Tab-separated table of C-alpha atoms in Angstrom:
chain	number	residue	atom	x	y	z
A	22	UNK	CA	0.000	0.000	0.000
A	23	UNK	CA	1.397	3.620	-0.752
A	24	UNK	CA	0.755	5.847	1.928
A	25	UNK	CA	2.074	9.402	1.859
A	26	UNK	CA	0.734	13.026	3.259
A	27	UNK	CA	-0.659	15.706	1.141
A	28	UNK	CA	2.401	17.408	1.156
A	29	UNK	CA	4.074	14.418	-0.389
A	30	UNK	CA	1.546	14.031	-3.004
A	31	UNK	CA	2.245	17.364	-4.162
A	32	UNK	CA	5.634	18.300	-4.009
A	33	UNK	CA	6.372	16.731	-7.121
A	34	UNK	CA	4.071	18.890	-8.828
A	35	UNK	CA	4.896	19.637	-12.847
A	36	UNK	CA	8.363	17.929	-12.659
A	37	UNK	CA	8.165	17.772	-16.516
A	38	UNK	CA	5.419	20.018	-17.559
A	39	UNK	CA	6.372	22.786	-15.137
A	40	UNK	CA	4.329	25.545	-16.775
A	41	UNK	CA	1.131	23.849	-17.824
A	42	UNK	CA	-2.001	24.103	-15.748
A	43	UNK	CA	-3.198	20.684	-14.480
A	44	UNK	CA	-7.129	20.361	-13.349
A	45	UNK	CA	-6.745	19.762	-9.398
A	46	UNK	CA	-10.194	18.123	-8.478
A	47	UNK	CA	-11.644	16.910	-5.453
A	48	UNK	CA	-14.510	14.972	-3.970
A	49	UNK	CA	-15.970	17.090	-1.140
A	50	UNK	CA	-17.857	14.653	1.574
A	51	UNK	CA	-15.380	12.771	3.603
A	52	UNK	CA	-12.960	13.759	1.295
A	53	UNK	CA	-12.284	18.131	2.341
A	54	UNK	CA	-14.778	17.289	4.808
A	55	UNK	CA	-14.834	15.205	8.117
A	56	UNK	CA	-18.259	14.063	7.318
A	57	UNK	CA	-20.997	14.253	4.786
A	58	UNK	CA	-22.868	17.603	4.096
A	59	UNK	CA	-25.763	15.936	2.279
A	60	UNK	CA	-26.776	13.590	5.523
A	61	UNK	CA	-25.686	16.325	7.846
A	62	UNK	CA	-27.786	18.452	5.958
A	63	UNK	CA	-30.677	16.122	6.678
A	64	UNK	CA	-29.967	16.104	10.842
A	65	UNK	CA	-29.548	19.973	10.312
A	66	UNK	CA	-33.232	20.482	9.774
A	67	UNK	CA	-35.128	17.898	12.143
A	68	UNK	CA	-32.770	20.400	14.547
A	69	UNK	CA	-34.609	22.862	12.963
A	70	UNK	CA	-37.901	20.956	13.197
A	71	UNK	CA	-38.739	21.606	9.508
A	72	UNK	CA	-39.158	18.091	9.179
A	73	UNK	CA	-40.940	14.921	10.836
A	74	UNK	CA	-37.772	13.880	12.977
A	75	UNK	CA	-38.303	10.524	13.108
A	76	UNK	CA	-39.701	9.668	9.108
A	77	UNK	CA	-36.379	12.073	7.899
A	78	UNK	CA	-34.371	10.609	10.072
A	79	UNK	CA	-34.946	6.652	8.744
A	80	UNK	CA	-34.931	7.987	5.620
A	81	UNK	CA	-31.921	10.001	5.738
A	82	UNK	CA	-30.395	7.027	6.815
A	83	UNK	CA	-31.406	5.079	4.578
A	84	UNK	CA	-30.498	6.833	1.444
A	85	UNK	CA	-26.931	7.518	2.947
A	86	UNK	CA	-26.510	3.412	3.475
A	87	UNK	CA	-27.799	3.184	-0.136
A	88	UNK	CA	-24.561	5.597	-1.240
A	89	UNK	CA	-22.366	3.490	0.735
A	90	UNK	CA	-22.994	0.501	-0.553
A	91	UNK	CA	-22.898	2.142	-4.046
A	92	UNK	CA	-26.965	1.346	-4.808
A	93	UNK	CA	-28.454	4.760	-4.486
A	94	UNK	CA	-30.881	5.707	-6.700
A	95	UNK	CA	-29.882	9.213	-6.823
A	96	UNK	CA	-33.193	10.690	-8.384
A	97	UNK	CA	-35.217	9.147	-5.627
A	98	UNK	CA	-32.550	10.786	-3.358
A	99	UNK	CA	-32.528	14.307	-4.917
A	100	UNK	CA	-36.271	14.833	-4.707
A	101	UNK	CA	-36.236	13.438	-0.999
A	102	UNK	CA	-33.448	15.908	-0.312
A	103	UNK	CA	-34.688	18.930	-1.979
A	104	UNK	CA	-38.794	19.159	-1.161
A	105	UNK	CA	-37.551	21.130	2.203
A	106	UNK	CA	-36.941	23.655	-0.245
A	107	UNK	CA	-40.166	23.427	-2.433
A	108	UNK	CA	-41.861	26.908	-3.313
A	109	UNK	CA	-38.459	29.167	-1.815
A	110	UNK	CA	-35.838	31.401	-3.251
A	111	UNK	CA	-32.620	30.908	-2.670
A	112	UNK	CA	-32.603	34.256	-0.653
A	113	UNK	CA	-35.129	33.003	1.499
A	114	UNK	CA	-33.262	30.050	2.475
A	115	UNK	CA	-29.765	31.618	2.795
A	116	UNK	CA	-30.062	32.871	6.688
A	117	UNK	CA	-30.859	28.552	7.421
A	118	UNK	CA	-28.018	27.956	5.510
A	119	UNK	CA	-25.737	29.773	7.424
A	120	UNK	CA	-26.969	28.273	10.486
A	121	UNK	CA	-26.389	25.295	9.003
A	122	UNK	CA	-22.465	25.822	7.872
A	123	UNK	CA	-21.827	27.798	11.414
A	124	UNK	CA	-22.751	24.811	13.607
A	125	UNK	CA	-22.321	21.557	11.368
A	126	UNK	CA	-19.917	22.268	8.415
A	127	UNK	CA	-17.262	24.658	9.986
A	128	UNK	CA	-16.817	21.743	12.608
A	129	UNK	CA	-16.037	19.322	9.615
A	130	UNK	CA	-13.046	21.401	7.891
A	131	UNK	CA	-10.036	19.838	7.756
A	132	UNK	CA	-6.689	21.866	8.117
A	133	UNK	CA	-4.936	19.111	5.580
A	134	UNK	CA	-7.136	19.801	3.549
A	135	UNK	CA	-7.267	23.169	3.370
A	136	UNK	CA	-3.621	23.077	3.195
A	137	UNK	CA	-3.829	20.872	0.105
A	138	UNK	CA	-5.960	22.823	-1.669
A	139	UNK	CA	-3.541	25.798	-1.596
A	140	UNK	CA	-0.609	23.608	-2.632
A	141	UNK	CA	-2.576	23.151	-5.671
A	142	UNK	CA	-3.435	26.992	-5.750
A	143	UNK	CA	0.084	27.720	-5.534
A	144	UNK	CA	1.118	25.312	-8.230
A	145	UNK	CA	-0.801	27.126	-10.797
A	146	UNK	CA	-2.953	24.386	-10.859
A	147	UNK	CA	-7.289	24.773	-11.913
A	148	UNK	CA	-9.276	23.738	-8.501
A	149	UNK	CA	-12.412	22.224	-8.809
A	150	UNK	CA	-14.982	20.187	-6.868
A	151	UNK	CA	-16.896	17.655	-8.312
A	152	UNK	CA	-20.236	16.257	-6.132
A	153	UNK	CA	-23.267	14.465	-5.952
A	154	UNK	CA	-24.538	16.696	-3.212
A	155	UNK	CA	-26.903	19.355	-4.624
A	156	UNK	CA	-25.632	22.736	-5.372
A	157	UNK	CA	-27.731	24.135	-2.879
A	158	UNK	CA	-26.308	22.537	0.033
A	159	UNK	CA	-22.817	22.427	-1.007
A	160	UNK	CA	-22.049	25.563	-3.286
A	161	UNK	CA	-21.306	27.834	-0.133
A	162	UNK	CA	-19.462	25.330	1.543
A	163	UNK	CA	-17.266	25.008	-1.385
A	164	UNK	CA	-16.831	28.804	-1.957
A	165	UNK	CA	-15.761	28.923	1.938
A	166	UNK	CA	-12.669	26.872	0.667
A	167	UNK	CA	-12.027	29.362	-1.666
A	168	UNK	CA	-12.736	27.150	-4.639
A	169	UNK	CA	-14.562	28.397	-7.359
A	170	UNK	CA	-15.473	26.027	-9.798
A	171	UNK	CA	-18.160	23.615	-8.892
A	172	UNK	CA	-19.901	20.878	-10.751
A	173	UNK	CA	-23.094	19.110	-8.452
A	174	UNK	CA	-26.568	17.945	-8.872
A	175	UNK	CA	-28.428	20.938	-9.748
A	176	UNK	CA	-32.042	21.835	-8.567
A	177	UNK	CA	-34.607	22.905	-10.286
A	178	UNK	CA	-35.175	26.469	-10.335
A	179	UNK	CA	-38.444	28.350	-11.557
A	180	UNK	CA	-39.978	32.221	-11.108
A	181	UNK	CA	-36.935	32.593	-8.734
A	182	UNK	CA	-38.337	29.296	-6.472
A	183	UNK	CA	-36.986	25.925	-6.080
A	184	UNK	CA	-39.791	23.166	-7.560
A	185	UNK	CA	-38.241	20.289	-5.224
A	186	UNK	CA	-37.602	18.715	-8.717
A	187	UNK	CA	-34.010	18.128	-9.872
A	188	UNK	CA	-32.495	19.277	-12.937
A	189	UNK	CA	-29.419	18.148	-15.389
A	190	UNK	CA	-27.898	15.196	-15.122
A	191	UNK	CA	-26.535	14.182	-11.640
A	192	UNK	CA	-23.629	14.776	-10.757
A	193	UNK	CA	-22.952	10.756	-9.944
A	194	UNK	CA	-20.864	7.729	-10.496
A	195	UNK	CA	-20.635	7.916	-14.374
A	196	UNK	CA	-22.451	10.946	-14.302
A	197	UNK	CA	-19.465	12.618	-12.683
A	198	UNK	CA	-17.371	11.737	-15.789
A	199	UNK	CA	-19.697	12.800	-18.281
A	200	UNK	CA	-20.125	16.390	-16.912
A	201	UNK	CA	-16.648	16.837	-16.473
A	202	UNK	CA	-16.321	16.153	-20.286
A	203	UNK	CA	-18.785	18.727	-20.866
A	204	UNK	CA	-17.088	21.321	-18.679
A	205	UNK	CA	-13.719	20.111	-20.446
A	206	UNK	CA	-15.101	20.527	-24.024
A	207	UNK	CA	-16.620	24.177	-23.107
A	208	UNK	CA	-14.111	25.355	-21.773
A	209	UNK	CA	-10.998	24.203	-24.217
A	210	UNK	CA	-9.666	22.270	-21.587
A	211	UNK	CA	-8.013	18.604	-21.085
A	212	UNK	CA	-7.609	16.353	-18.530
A	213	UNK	CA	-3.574	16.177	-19.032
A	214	UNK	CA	-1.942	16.202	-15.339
A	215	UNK	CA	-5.142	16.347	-13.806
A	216	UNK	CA	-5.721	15.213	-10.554
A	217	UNK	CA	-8.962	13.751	-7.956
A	218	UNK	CA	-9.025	13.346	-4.875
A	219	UNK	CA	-12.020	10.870	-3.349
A	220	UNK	CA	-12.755	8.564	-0.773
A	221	UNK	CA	-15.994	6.457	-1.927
A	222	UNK	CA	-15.942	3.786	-4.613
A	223	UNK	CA	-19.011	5.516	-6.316
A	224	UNK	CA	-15.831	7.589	-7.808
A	225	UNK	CA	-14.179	4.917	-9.214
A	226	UNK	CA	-15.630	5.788	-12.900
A	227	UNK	CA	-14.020	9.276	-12.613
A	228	UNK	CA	-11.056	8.221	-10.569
A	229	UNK	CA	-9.887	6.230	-13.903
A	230	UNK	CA	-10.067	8.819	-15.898
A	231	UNK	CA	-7.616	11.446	-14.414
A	232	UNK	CA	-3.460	11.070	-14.592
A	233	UNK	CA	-3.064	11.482	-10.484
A	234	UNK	CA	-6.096	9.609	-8.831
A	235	UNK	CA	-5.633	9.554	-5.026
A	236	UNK	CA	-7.747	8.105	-2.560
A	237	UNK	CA	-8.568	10.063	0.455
A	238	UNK	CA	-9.609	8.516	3.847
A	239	UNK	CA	-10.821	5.498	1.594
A	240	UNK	CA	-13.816	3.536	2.164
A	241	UNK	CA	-13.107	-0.358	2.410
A	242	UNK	CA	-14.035	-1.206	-1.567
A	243	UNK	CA	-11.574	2.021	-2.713
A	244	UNK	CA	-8.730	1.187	-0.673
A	245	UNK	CA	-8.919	-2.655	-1.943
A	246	UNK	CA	-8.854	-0.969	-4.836
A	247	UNK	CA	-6.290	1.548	-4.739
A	248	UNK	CA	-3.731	-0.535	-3.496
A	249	UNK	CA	-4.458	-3.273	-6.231
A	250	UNK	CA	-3.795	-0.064	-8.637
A	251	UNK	CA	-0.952	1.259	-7.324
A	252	UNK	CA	-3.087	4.685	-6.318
A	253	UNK	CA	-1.850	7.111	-3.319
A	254	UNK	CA	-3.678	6.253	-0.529
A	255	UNK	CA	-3.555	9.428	1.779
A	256	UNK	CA	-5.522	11.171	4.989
A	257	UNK	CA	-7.011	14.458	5.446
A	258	UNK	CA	-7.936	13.693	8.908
């Protein structure tokens, strides 16, 4: 098994191609995060009693065992995750969203991984998070890591409200891959000395794709398969 720490990973950044700019991408639950934002997001409002603690709660649970075990049907998910937001604007919801970063996201940042994303910022190199968390939950947590670029299961948006519906293709297993090629192709960009950064097999599909793919604070299936590969196998925590 390789192990090595962030800083390893990256000092040996552009050895050949010192002046191109490589894609740096990362996972974002469990990966820059000690935790997932989705399922936290889903404890964050029976706290708020928006919801029927004990039905969101088993169903929460649920869905988050389905992702684990790399069965999730990630429609079903989306419109189970986003109904709380049915008939809102995104300005409405902001204030709960800020409750919601201040007392369960902030305690989930990692200092290693904040300190590998600017190793990558110094290097020159394009940051970007890739998700299947919806953009609602996750776009101001990834902005608060001062990464810009974000690619994530979108919601549906109409006459400034959220419909509960989701929108796009999701951001998910394969999906990942073929929205990154999108992004690539509009953008006039390639995937040469890219990097990502994951911890759950349900990456695997984009994890093949990139030059540098490093697993993160693996779960069990990823770190069987990492090792098999010959992958980095690092933690964050």
């Amino acid at each position: 098994m390789q192990m090595q720490n962030s800083a390893g990973i990256v000092a040996g950044f552009h050895a050949v191609t010192e002046f191109t700019m490589a894609l740096a991408i990362f996972d974002l639950d469990n990966t820059l995060l000690a935790g997932d934002s989705d399922h936290a997001w889903g404890e964050f409002l029976i706290t708020q009693g928006l919801v029927d603690p004990v039905e969101h709660k088993q169903q929460n649970d649920e869905f988050y065992r389905q992702y684990q075990q790399g069965g999730l049907d990630i429609i079903a998910y989306l419109r189970f995750a986003l109904r709380v937001l049915t008939g809102k604007s995104p300005a409405e919801l902001a204030p709960l969203h800020q409750r919601f970063m201040q007392d369960f996201i902030e305690p989930m940042k990692l200092a290693k991984a904040q300190a590998l994303i600017e190793k990558h910022r110094q290097a020159g190199d394009i940051l970007m998070v890739i998700t299947a968390t919806n953009r609602f939950v996750t776009e101001p947590i990834v902005k608060s890591l001062g990464i810009n670029l974000l690619l994530a299961c979108d919601a549906e948006i109409k006459d400034g409200k959220y419909t509960g519906e989701p929108c796009g293709l999701p951001t998910f297993q394969h999906g990942k891959v073929t929205r990154l090629n999108e992004w690539l192709a509009e953008n006039n960009e390639t995937l040469a000395g890219s990097y990502f950064y994951s911890d759950s097999h349900n990456d695997l599909p984009l994890l093949q794709q990139v030059e540098n793919p490093v697993a993160v604070d693996p779960d069990d299936t990823l770190r069987q398969f990492a090792e098999q590969a010959g992958w980095p196998v690092i933690s964050l925590r």
